[in-house]
PDB file of C-alpha atoms in Angstrom:
ATOM      1  CA  MET A   1      60.351 -30.964  53.432  1.00  0.00           C
ATOM      2  CA  ALA A   2      61.203 -27.402  54.246  1.00  0.00           C
ATOM      3  CA  SER A   3      64.587 -26.444  53.583  1.00  0.00           C
ATOM      4  CA  THR A   4      67.363 -25.629  56.461  1.00  0.00           C
ATOM      5  CA  ASP A   5      66.719 -22.042  56.184  1.00  0.00           C
ATOM      6  CA  ASP A   6      63.147 -22.340  56.651  1.00  0.00           C
ATOM      7  CA  ARG A   7      63.191 -24.413  59.718  1.00  0.00           C
ATOM      8  CA  LYS A   8      62.354 -23.019  63.037  1.00  0.00           C
ATOM      9  CA  TRP A   9      64.276 -23.076  66.066  1.00  0.00           C
ATOM     10  CA  SER A  10      62.342 -24.687  69.189  1.00  0.00           C
ATOM     11  CA  GLY A  11      62.563 -23.054  72.780  1.00  0.00           C
ATOM     12  CA  GLY A  12      61.217 -26.230  74.296  1.00  0.00           C
ATOM     13  CA  ALA A  13      57.306 -25.137  74.496  1.00  0.00           C
ATOM     14  CA  ALA A  14      56.980 -23.410  71.301  1.00  0.00           C
ATOM     15  CA  ALA A  15      58.836 -22.760  68.284  1.00  0.00           C
ATOM     16  CA  VAL A  16      59.756 -19.219  67.256  1.00  0.00           C
ATOM     17  CA  SER A  17      62.064 -17.506  64.330  1.00  0.00           C
ATOM     18  CA  ALA A  18      65.465 -18.043  64.329  1.00  0.00           C
ATOM     19  CA  PRO A  19      67.316 -14.705  65.685  1.00  0.00           C
ATOM     20  CA  PRO A  20      68.001 -12.289  63.185  1.00  0.00           C
ATOM     21  CA  GLY A  21      71.380 -12.552  61.566  1.00  0.00           C
ATOM     22  CA  LEU A  22      71.953 -16.168  62.978  1.00  0.00           C
ATOM     23  CA  THR A  23      73.216 -18.631  60.188  1.00  0.00           C
ATOM     24  CA  PRO A  24      72.144 -22.320  60.097  1.00  0.00           C
ATOM     25  CA  ALA A  25      74.602 -24.693  61.298  1.00  0.00           C
ATOM     26  CA  PRO A  26      77.309 -25.500  58.893  1.00  0.00           C
ATOM     27  CA  GLY A  27      76.843 -28.509  56.488  1.00  0.00           C
ATOM     28  CA  GLY A  28      73.328 -28.053  56.055  1.00  0.00           C
ATOM     29  CA  LEU A  29      72.618 -29.418  59.534  1.00  0.00           C
ATOM     30  CA  PRO A  30      69.197 -29.221  61.005  1.00  0.00           C
ATOM     31  CA  SER A  31      69.452 -26.381  63.601  1.00  0.00           C
ATOM     32  CA  THR A  32      67.620 -27.583  66.446  1.00  0.00           C
ATOM     33  CA  GLY A  33      67.303 -26.453  70.077  1.00  0.00           C
ATOM     34  CA  THR A  34      67.878 -22.747  71.531  1.00  0.00           C
ATOM     35  CA  ALA A  35      70.024 -20.968  69.160  1.00  0.00           C
ATOM     36  CA  PRO A  36      73.961 -21.216  70.373  1.00  0.00           C
ATOM     37  CA  GLY A  37      74.583 -18.076  72.251  1.00  0.00           C
ATOM     38  CA  ALA A  38      70.754 -17.240  72.740  1.00  0.00           C
ATOM     39  CA  ASN A  39      69.590 -17.548  76.443  1.00  0.00           C
ATOM     40  CA  ARG A  40      71.680 -20.482  77.060  1.00  0.00           C
ATOM     41  CA  GLY A  41      72.802 -19.614  80.587  1.00  0.00           C
ATOM     42  CA  ALA A  42      75.760 -19.190  82.498  1.00  0.00           C
ATOM     43  CA  GLY A  43      76.883 -22.930  81.443  1.00  0.00           C
ATOM     44  CA  PHE A  44      77.302 -22.134  77.827  1.00  0.00           C
ATOM     45  CA  THR A  45      80.364 -19.608  78.522  1.00  0.00           C
ATOM     46  CA  GLN A  46      82.248 -21.705  81.165  1.00  0.00           C
ATOM     47  CA  ARG A  47      84.756 -23.804  80.817  1.00  0.00           C
ATOM     48  CA  LEU A  48      84.444 -27.438  81.273  1.00  0.00           C
ATOM     49  CA  GLY A  49      83.587 -28.268  84.826  1.00  0.00           C
ATOM     50  CA  GLU A  50      82.748 -24.592  86.059  1.00  0.00           C
ATOM     51  CA  THR A  51      79.409 -24.165  87.601  1.00  0.00           C
ATOM     52  CA  GLU A  52      77.931 -22.178  90.540  1.00  0.00           C
ATOM     53  CA  ARG A  53      76.276 -25.404  91.910  1.00  0.00           C
ATOM     54  CA  LYS A  54      77.103 -25.690  95.680  1.00  0.00           C
ATOM     55  CA  ASP A  55      76.264 -29.517  95.704  1.00  0.00           C
ATOM     56  CA  ALA A  56      78.039 -32.405  94.847  1.00  0.00           C
ATOM     57  CA  TRP A  57      76.884 -32.249  90.776  1.00  0.00           C
ATOM     58  CA  TRP A  58      79.756 -34.388  89.910  1.00  0.00           C
ATOM     59  CA  LEU A  59      78.667 -37.795  92.340  1.00  0.00           C
ATOM     60  CA  VAL A  60      75.993 -38.951  90.315  1.00  0.00           C
ATOM     61  CA  PRO A  61      78.199 -38.834  86.270  1.00  0.00           C
ATOM     62  CA  GLY A  62      81.124 -40.189  88.677  1.00  0.00           C
ATOM     63  CA  LEU A  63      78.972 -43.218  89.938  1.00  0.00           C
ATOM     64  CA  GLN A  64      77.582 -43.616  86.435  1.00  0.00           C
ATOM     65  CA  ALA A  65      81.371 -44.194  84.899  1.00  0.00           C
ATOM     66  CA  LEU A  66      82.144 -46.256  87.330  1.00  0.00           C
ATOM     67  CA  GLY A  67      79.080 -48.718  87.393  1.00  0.00           C
ATOM     68  CA  LEU A  68      79.117 -48.610  83.606  1.00  0.00           C
ATOM     69  CA  LEU A  69      82.840 -49.563  83.320  1.00  0.00           C
ATOM     70  CA  PHE A  70      82.393 -52.481  85.926  1.00  0.00           C
ATOM     71  CA  LEU A  71      79.531 -53.960  84.667  1.00  0.00           C
ATOM     72  CA  ILE A  72      80.088 -53.545  80.609  1.00  0.00           C
ATOM     73  CA  GLY A  73      83.339 -54.923  81.528  1.00  0.00           C
ATOM     74  CA  TYR A  74      82.364 -57.890  83.167  1.00  0.00           C
ATOM     75  CA  ALA A  75      79.757 -58.630  80.431  1.00  0.00           C
ATOM     76  CA  ASN A  76      82.397 -57.899  77.440  1.00  0.00           C
ATOM     77  CA  TRP A  77      84.354 -60.639  79.217  1.00  0.00           C
ATOM     78  CA  ALA A  78      81.910 -63.091  79.880  1.00  0.00           C
ATOM     79  CA  ALA A  79      80.846 -62.948  76.260  1.00  0.00           C
ATOM     80  CA  LEU A  80      84.140 -62.882  74.683  1.00  0.00           C
ATOM     81  CA  LEU A  81      86.414 -64.904  76.987  1.00  0.00           C
ATOM     82  CA  GLY A  82      84.130 -66.968  79.497  1.00  0.00           C
ATOM     83  CA  ALA A  83      82.605 -69.359  76.879  1.00  0.00           C
ATOM     84  CA  ASP A  84      84.368 -72.356  78.881  1.00  0.00           C
ATOM     85  CA  HIS A  85      81.690 -72.069  81.840  1.00  0.00           C
ATOM     86  CA  TYR A  86      78.597 -70.411  80.298  1.00  0.00           C
ATOM     87  CA  HIS A  87      76.302 -73.402  81.730  1.00  0.00           C
ATOM     88  CA  TYR A  88      76.159 -75.497  85.008  1.00  0.00           C
ATOM     89  CA  VAL A  89      74.637 -79.067  84.520  1.00  0.00           C
ATOM     90  CA  GLY A  90      74.735 -81.251  87.503  1.00  0.00           C
ATOM     91  CA  ASN A  91      72.795 -82.254  90.341  1.00  0.00           C
ATOM     92  CA  GLY A  92      69.677 -82.277  88.582  1.00  0.00           C
ATOM     93  CA  ARG A  93      70.259 -78.610  87.418  1.00  0.00           C
ATOM     94  CA  HIS A  94      70.402 -77.117  84.014  1.00  0.00           C
ATOM     95  CA  TYR A  95      71.518 -73.427  84.268  1.00  0.00           C
ATOM     96  CA  LEU A  96      72.230 -71.307  80.862  1.00  0.00           C
ATOM     97  CA  SER A  97      73.650 -68.123  81.498  1.00  0.00           C
ATOM     98  CA  PRO A  98      71.855 -65.200  80.072  1.00  0.00           C
ATOM     99  CA  PHE A  99      74.563 -63.677  78.089  1.00  0.00           C
ATOM    100  CA  TYR A 100      74.360 -66.851  75.994  1.00  0.00           C
ATOM    101  CA  SER A 101      70.357 -67.541  75.692  1.00  0.00           C
ATOM    102  CA  PRO A 102      69.328 -68.501  73.366  1.00  0.00           C
ATOM    103  CA  TYR A 103      72.401 -70.933  72.661  1.00  0.00           C
ATOM    104  CA  ILE A 104      73.535 -70.997  68.804  1.00  0.00           C
ATOM    105  CA  ARG A 105      76.343 -72.760  68.028  1.00  0.00           C
ATOM    106  CA  PRO A 106      76.409 -73.782  63.993  1.00  0.00           C
ATOM    107  CA  SER A 107      78.748 -76.186  62.806  1.00  0.00           C
ATOM    108  CA  TRP A 108      80.765 -73.551  60.693  1.00  0.00           C
ATOM    109  CA  LEU A 109      81.514 -71.288  63.782  1.00  0.00           C
ATOM    110  CA  PRO A 110      85.533 -71.301  64.695  1.00  0.00           C
ATOM    111  CA  GLY A 111      86.044 -72.740  68.091  1.00  0.00           C
ATOM    112  CA  TRP A 112      87.721 -69.060  68.978  1.00  0.00           C
ATOM    113  CA  PHE A 113      84.556 -67.333  68.219  1.00  0.00           C
ATOM    114  CA  SER A 114      81.890 -67.070  71.242  1.00  0.00           C
ATOM    115  CA  PRO A 115      78.608 -68.072  70.290  1.00  0.00           C
ATOM    116  CA  ALA A 116      77.571 -65.336  72.909  1.00  0.00           C
ATOM    117  CA  ILE A 117      78.310 -62.897  70.048  1.00  0.00           C
ATOM    118  CA  LEU A 118      75.869 -63.980  67.834  1.00  0.00           C
ATOM    119  CA  ILE A 119      72.913 -62.686  70.217  1.00  0.00           C
ATOM    120  CA  LEU A 120      74.640 -59.919  72.343  1.00  0.00           C
ATOM    121  CA  TRP A 121      74.382 -57.625  69.516  1.00  0.00           C
ATOM    122  CA  ILE A 122      70.699 -57.274  69.825  1.00  0.00           C
ATOM    123  CA  PRO A 123      70.767 -56.148  73.953  1.00  0.00           C
ATOM    124  CA  LEU A 124      74.108 -54.072  73.193  1.00  0.00           C
ATOM    125  CA  GLY A 125      72.372 -52.631  70.201  1.00  0.00           C
ATOM    126  CA  PHE A 126      69.132 -52.009  72.493  1.00  0.00           C
ATOM    127  CA  ARG A 127      71.520 -50.423  75.810  1.00  0.00           C
ATOM    128  CA  THR A 128      73.547 -48.050  73.746  1.00  0.00           C
ATOM    129  CA  THR A 129      70.826 -46.354  71.721  1.00  0.00           C
ATOM    130  CA  CYS A 130      68.614 -46.237  74.826  1.00  0.00           C
ATOM    131  CA  TYR A 131      67.379 -42.902  75.576  1.00  0.00           C
ATOM    132  CA  TYR A 132      68.694 -43.214  79.340  1.00  0.00           C
ATOM    133  CA  TYR A 133      71.770 -44.842  78.747  1.00  0.00           C
ATOM    134  CA  ARG A 134      72.702 -41.988  76.080  1.00  0.00           C
ATOM    135  CA  LYS A 135      72.033 -39.617  78.880  1.00  0.00           C
ATOM    136  CA  ALA A 136      74.454 -41.586  81.149  1.00  0.00           C
ATOM    137  CA  TYR A 137      77.234 -41.946  79.075  1.00  0.00           C
ATOM    138  CA  TYR A 138      77.224 -38.849  77.544  1.00  0.00           C
ATOM    139  CA  ARG A 139      77.506 -37.201  80.768  1.00  0.00           C
ATOM    140  CA  SER A 140      80.020 -39.819  82.266  1.00  0.00           C
ATOM    141  CA  PHE A 141      82.174 -40.181  79.376  1.00  0.00           C
ATOM    142  CA  PHE A 142      81.727 -37.616  76.614  1.00  0.00           C
ATOM    143  CA  LEU A 143      81.384 -34.749  79.169  1.00  0.00           C
ATOM    144  CA  ASP A 144      78.528 -33.182  76.894  1.00  0.00           C
ATOM    145  CA  PRO A 145      77.122 -32.056  79.187  1.00  0.00           C
ATOM    146  CA  ILE A 146      78.791 -33.190  82.624  1.00  0.00           C
ATOM    147  CA  ALA A 147      75.757 -31.998  84.670  1.00  0.00           C
ATOM    148  CA  CYS A 148      72.941 -29.448  84.330  1.00  0.00           C
ATOM    149  CA  ALA A 149      74.114 -25.670  84.742  1.00  0.00           C
ATOM    150  CA  GLY A 150      77.830 -27.046  84.357  1.00  0.00           C
ATOM    151  CA  GLY A 151      80.583 -25.915  81.631  1.00  0.00           C
ATOM    152  CA  GLU A 152      80.598 -28.552  78.651  1.00  0.00           C
ATOM    153  CA  ALA A 153      83.445 -30.260  76.976  1.00  0.00           C
ATOM    154  CA  ARG A 154      82.441 -28.515  73.652  1.00  0.00           C
ATOM    155  CA  SER A 155      79.892 -25.319  73.347  1.00  0.00           C
ATOM    156  CA  LYS A 156      79.082 -25.127  69.427  1.00  0.00           C
ATOM    157  CA  GLY A 157      75.316 -26.042  69.958  1.00  0.00           C
ATOM    158  CA  TYR A 158      73.041 -29.251  70.043  1.00  0.00           C
ATOM    159  CA  CYS A 159      71.771 -30.151  66.334  1.00  0.00           C
ATOM    160  CA  GLY A 160      70.778 -33.587  67.134  1.00  0.00           C
ATOM    161  CA  GLU A 161      72.466 -37.128  66.567  1.00  0.00           C
ATOM    162  CA  VAL A 162      72.957 -36.266  62.305  1.00  0.00           C
ATOM    163  CA  LYS A 163      76.622 -37.398  61.933  1.00  0.00           C
ATOM    164  CA  PHE A 164      78.183 -40.305  61.955  1.00  0.00           C
ATOM    165  CA  PRO A 165      78.162 -42.794  64.355  1.00  0.00           C
ATOM    166  CA  PHE A 166      75.733 -41.016  66.424  1.00  0.00           C
ATOM    167  CA  VAL A 167      73.043 -40.929  63.583  1.00  0.00           C
ATOM    168  CA  LEU A 168      73.024 -44.662  64.738  1.00  0.00           C
ATOM    169  CA  GLN A 169      71.111 -43.713  67.536  1.00  0.00           C
ATOM    170  CA  ASN A 170      68.150 -43.360  65.255  1.00  0.00           C
ATOM    171  CA  LEU A 171      68.028 -47.121  65.082  1.00  0.00           C
ATOM    172  CA  HIS A 172      66.626 -47.546  68.889  1.00  0.00           C
ATOM    173  CA  ARG A 173      63.266 -48.437  67.673  1.00  0.00           C
ATOM    174  CA  TYR A 174      64.377 -51.412  65.603  1.00  0.00           C
ATOM    175  CA  PHE A 175      66.765 -52.868  68.341  1.00  0.00           C
ATOM    176  CA  MET A 176      63.609 -52.649  70.705  1.00  0.00           C
ATOM    177  CA  TYR A 177      61.384 -54.666  68.222  1.00  0.00           C
ATOM    178  CA  ALA A 178      64.792 -57.597  68.025  1.00  0.00           C
ATOM    179  CA  SER A 179      65.267 -57.425  71.720  1.00  0.00           C
ATOM    180  CA  LEU A 180      61.713 -58.691  72.311  1.00  0.00           C
ATOM    181  CA  ILE A 181      62.731 -62.096  70.909  1.00  0.00           C
ATOM    182  CA  PRO A 182      65.487 -63.078  73.478  1.00  0.00           C
ATOM    183  CA  LEU A 183      62.819 -62.734  76.045  1.00  0.00           C
ATOM    184  CA  PHE A 184      60.884 -65.871  75.016  1.00  0.00           C
ATOM    185  CA  PHE A 185      64.242 -67.700  75.252  1.00  0.00           C
ATOM    186  CA  LEU A 186      65.037 -66.210  78.518  1.00  0.00           C
ATOM    187  CA  TRP A 187      61.739 -67.463  80.260  1.00  0.00           C
ATOM    188  CA  ALA A 188      62.061 -70.815  78.286  1.00  0.00           C
ATOM    189  CA  ASP A 189      65.319 -70.794  80.783  1.00  0.00           C
ATOM    190  CA  VAL A 190      63.505 -69.632  83.761  1.00  0.00           C
ATOM    191  CA  VAL A 191      61.229 -72.712  83.286  1.00  0.00           C
ATOM    192  CA  GLN A 192      64.107 -75.104  82.973  1.00  0.00           C
ATOM    193  CA  ALA A 193      65.759 -73.539  85.693  1.00  0.00           C
ATOM    194  CA  PHE A 194      62.910 -74.180  88.298  1.00  0.00           C
ATOM    195  CA  GLN A 195      62.961 -78.089  87.015  1.00  0.00           C
ATOM    196  CA  ILE A 196      65.532 -79.565  89.090  1.00  0.00           C
ATOM    197  CA  ASN A 197      65.917 -83.666  89.447  1.00  0.00           C
ATOM    198  CA  GLY A 198      62.499 -83.985  87.176  1.00  0.00           C
ATOM    199  CA  THR A 199      60.027 -81.923  89.210  1.00  0.00           C
ATOM    200  CA  LEU A 200      59.359 -78.416  90.284  1.00  0.00           C
ATOM    201  CA  ALA A 201      62.131 -76.911  92.869  1.00  0.00           C
ATOM    202  CA  VAL A 202      63.447 -73.644  94.087  1.00  0.00           C
ATOM    203  CA  ALA A 203      67.001 -73.339  94.383  1.00  0.00           C
ATOM    204  CA  GLY A 204      69.766 -70.480  94.081  1.00  0.00           C
ATOM    205  CA  GLY A 205      70.256 -70.516  90.617  1.00  0.00           C
ATOM    206  CA  SER A 206      66.506 -70.756  89.735  1.00  0.00           C
ATOM    207  CA  LEU A 207      65.697 -67.207  92.040  1.00  0.00           C
ATOM    208  CA  ALA A 208      69.092 -65.837  89.730  1.00  0.00           C
ATOM    209  CA  ILE A 209      68.088 -66.667  86.504  1.00  0.00           C
ATOM    210  CA  LEU A 210      64.640 -65.590  87.648  1.00  0.00           C
ATOM    211  CA  ALA A 211      65.643 -62.158  88.506  1.00  0.00           C
ATOM    212  CA  SER A 212      67.710 -61.844  85.573  1.00  0.00           C
ATOM    213  CA  THR A 213      64.773 -62.825  83.004  1.00  0.00           C
ATOM    214  CA  ALA A 214      62.393 -60.318  85.342  1.00  0.00           C
ATOM    215  CA  THR A 215      64.367 -57.613  85.291  1.00  0.00           C
ATOM    216  CA  LEU A 216      65.546 -57.722  81.754  1.00  0.00           C
ATOM    217  CA  THR A 217      61.490 -58.003  80.846  1.00  0.00           C
ATOM    218  CA  GLY A 218      60.635 -54.736  83.010  1.00  0.00           C
ATOM    219  CA  TYR A 219      63.494 -53.010  81.563  1.00  0.00           C
ATOM    220  CA  THR A 220      62.606 -53.895  77.797  1.00  0.00           C
ATOM    221  CA  PHE A 221      58.486 -53.043  78.380  1.00  0.00           C
ATOM    222  CA  SER A 222      59.749 -49.587  80.175  1.00  0.00           C
ATOM    223  CA  CYS A 223      61.246 -48.423  76.663  1.00  0.00           C
ATOM    224  CA  HIS A 224      60.331 -45.124  75.862  1.00  0.00           C
ATOM    225  CA  SER A 225      59.920 -46.394  72.063  1.00  0.00           C
ATOM    226  CA  LEU A 226      57.682 -49.313  72.856  1.00  0.00           C
ATOM    227  CA  ARG A 227      55.612 -46.499  74.832  1.00  0.00           C
ATOM    228  CA  HIS A 228      55.113 -44.814  72.150  1.00  0.00           C
ATOM    229  CA  LEU A 229      54.265 -47.529  69.949  1.00  0.00           C
ATOM    230  CA  VAL A 230      51.551 -48.758  72.067  1.00  0.00           C
ATOM    231  CA  GLY A 231      49.803 -45.233  72.673  1.00  0.00           C
ATOM    232  CA  GLY A 232      51.232 -43.102  70.178  1.00  0.00           C
ATOM    233  CA  LYS A 233      50.179 -41.136  66.863  1.00  0.00           C
ATOM    234  CA  LEU A 234      46.303 -41.466  68.717  1.00  0.00           C
ATOM    235  CA  ASP A 235      44.240 -38.240  68.849  1.00  0.00           C
ATOM    236  CA  CYS A 236      41.646 -40.138  70.852  1.00  0.00           C
ATOM    237  CA  PHE A 237      41.803 -42.902  73.325  1.00  0.00           C
ATOM    238  CA  SER A 238      37.897 -43.267  73.872  1.00  0.00           C
ATOM    239  CA  CYS A 239      36.867 -43.492  70.754  1.00  0.00           C
ATOM    240  CA  THR A 240      36.688 -47.006  69.937  1.00  0.00           C
ATOM    241  CA  ARG A 241      37.233 -50.120  71.866  1.00  0.00           C
ATOM    242  CA  ALA A 242      40.778 -50.654  70.323  1.00  0.00           C
ATOM    243  CA  THR A 243      41.795 -47.124  71.377  1.00  0.00           C
ATOM    244  CA  ARG A 244      40.507 -47.718  74.867  1.00  0.00           C
ATOM    245  CA  VAL A 245      42.395 -51.336  74.970  1.00  0.00           C
ATOM    246  CA  ARG A 246      45.656 -49.295  73.573  1.00  0.00           C
ATOM    247  CA  HIS A 247      44.979 -46.540  76.618  1.00  0.00           C
ATOM    248  CA  GLY A 248      45.063 -49.293  78.869  1.00  0.00           C
ATOM    249  CA  ALA A 249      48.364 -50.782  77.636  1.00  0.00           C
ATOM    250  CA  TRP A 250      49.535 -47.505  77.543  1.00  0.00           C
ATOM    251  CA  SER A 251      48.776 -46.302  80.540  1.00  0.00           C
ATOM    252  CA  TRP A 252      50.652 -49.879  82.256  1.00  0.00           C
ATOM    253  CA  LEU A 253      53.641 -49.082  80.202  1.00  0.00           C
ATOM    254  CA  THR A 254      53.829 -45.569  81.082  1.00  0.00           C
ATOM    255  CA  ARG A 255      53.919 -46.643  85.150  1.00  0.00           C
ATOM    256  CA  LEU A 256      57.046 -48.996  84.111  1.00  0.00           C
ATOM    257  CA  ASN A 257      58.378 -46.193  82.023  1.00  0.00           C
ATOM    258  CA  GLU A 258      58.564 -43.747  84.864  1.00  0.00           C
ATOM    259  CA  HIS A 259      61.088 -46.020  86.604  1.00  0.00           C
ATOM    260  CA  HIS A 260      62.919 -46.859  83.093  1.00  0.00           C
ATOM    261  CA  MET A 261      66.088 -45.384  84.692  1.00  0.00           C
ATOM    262  CA  GLY A 262      65.951 -48.240  87.847  1.00  0.00           C
ATOM    263  CA  TRP A 263      64.871 -51.071  85.468  1.00  0.00           C
ATOM    264  CA  ALA A 264      68.381 -50.200  83.025  1.00  0.00           C
ATOM    265  CA  TRP A 265      70.384 -50.418  86.297  1.00  0.00           C
ATOM    266  CA  VAL A 266      68.668 -53.335  88.176  1.00  0.00           C
ATOM    267  CA  SER A 267      68.671 -55.376  85.181  1.00  0.00           C
ATOM    268  CA  LEU A 268      72.409 -54.727  84.234  1.00  0.00           C
ATOM    269  CA  PHE A 269      73.238 -56.021  87.439  1.00  0.00           C
ATOM    270  CA  ALA A 270      70.940 -59.151  87.719  1.00  0.00           C
ATOM    271  CA  VAL A 271      72.300 -60.311  84.249  1.00  0.00           C
ATOM    272  CA  CYS A 272      75.790 -59.912  85.687  1.00  0.00           C
ATOM    273  CA  PHE A 273      74.885 -61.581  88.492  1.00  0.00           C
ATOM    274  CA  ALA A 274      73.047 -64.457  87.136  1.00  0.00           C
ATOM    275  CA  ASP A 275      76.034 -65.263  84.590  1.00  0.00           C
ATOM    276  CA  LEU A 276      78.336 -65.042  87.282  1.00  0.00           C
ATOM    277  CA  TYR A 277      76.184 -67.273  89.668  1.00  0.00           C
ATOM    278  CA  VAL A 278      76.074 -69.801  86.797  1.00  0.00           C
ATOM    279  CA  ARG A 279      80.001 -69.556  86.514  1.00  0.00           C
ATOM    280  CA  LEU A 280      81.036 -70.220  89.990  1.00  0.00           C
ATOM    281  CA  CYS A 281      78.500 -73.237  90.357  1.00  0.00           C
ATOM    282  CA  SER A 282      80.040 -74.441  86.909  1.00  0.00           C
ATOM    283  CA  MET A 283      83.691 -74.365  88.257  1.00  0.00           C
ATOM    284  CA  GLY A 284      82.565 -76.097  91.621  1.00  0.00           C
ATOM    285  CA  MET A 285      83.659 -72.712  93.630  1.00  0.00           C
ATOM    286  CA  ILE A 286      79.927 -72.764  95.087  1.00  0.00           C
ATOM    287  CA  GLN A 287      77.246 -75.132  95.951  1.00  0.00           C
ATOM    288  CA  ASP A 288      73.649 -74.359  94.623  1.00  0.00           C
ATOM    289  CA  PRO A 289      71.428 -74.425  97.260  1.00  0.00           C
ATOM    290  CA  MET A 290      68.357 -76.127  97.147  1.00  0.00           C
ATOM    291  CA  PHE A 291      65.632 -73.974  99.224  1.00  0.00           C
ATOM    292  CA  ALA A 292      62.209 -76.179  98.247  1.00  0.00           C
ATOM    293  CA  THR A 293      60.849 -78.764  96.458  1.00  0.00           C
ATOM    294  CA  PHE A 294      57.156 -79.424  95.086  1.00  0.00           C
ATOM    295  CA  GLY A 295      57.378 -82.880  93.720  1.00  0.00           C
ATOM    296  CA  ARG A 296      54.530 -84.156  96.125  1.00  0.00           C
ATOM    297  CA  LEU A 297      51.901 -81.548  94.651  1.00  0.00           C
ATOM    298  CA  PHE A 298      52.011 -83.036  91.465  1.00  0.00           C
ATOM    299  CA  ASP A 299      51.758 -86.749  92.628  1.00  0.00           C
ATOM    300  CA  ILE A 300      48.565 -88.255  91.965  1.00  0.00           C
ATOM    301  CA  PRO A 301      47.370 -90.444  94.673  1.00  0.00           C
ATOM    302  CA  VAL A 302      46.561 -93.934  94.052  1.00  0.00           C
ATOM    303  CA  LYS A 303      43.206 -94.972  95.653  1.00  0.00           C
ATOM    304  CA  VAL A 304      43.096 -98.545  96.896  1.00  0.00           C
ATOM    305  CA  PHE A 305      39.815-100.418  96.897  1.00  0.00           C
ATOM    306  CA  PRO A 306      39.044-102.821  99.566  1.00  0.00           C
TER     307      PRO A 306
END
């Protein structure tokens, strides 16, 4: 591997040599991005929050901060303190909160320890290292940068996520692999949620759990890393049958990936709503409405002979 002194500065579209007299970043860190102080724009020298923008540039990071605080706060409460009402069994229904699926409760687990923690480290790591969520919470909480063309909290130049704990962001692809496993259990929960009183039926809880699992699937399959895994490192998409199949899958994932931000927010809201719905049913605070039942579709008619 080339030494730090031999690395190139990247200007986005092409790589150029480091400006004369500019020393690499201290501590042997890779110097990526535009060189600090060179062609950085006015935002580089402005104080935090200073900008020439006239629009409500603060609105999006502010709303993102409120949304993350509320939804992540609820998810943590449900996982750590809400183990008493994680499922609802009654009136022929069996609903399991998506925060507790798959439900794992070994005999050696202390009574005070929530079983949700045994599984939630996977989606937590997946979302924390997600490329979109990094942008959201870097701007909303670290103010680095707070918005485009705005003064940053610190202006020493971006050198990549090479220090602890940010170097752990590079584990994103491995969290993505792990996050595919719970989806099988979540879809099994969907099937169970549509089985009411021993027959196929649609109720409020059925739709809530379906919406949660469907949007979580959309968020997972719209992941940048999954898209690269399917279609990356290929020089030709049409050379063989296998590459053509990969191109078709890559194209489908690309359409999902174009709305990755939407999937991220909708899935986070849907999973919290499904957990809340199950809890309210379990606590007896709401009655789960029945919308339709299809038991007669599966009845086998008995032919009576004369």
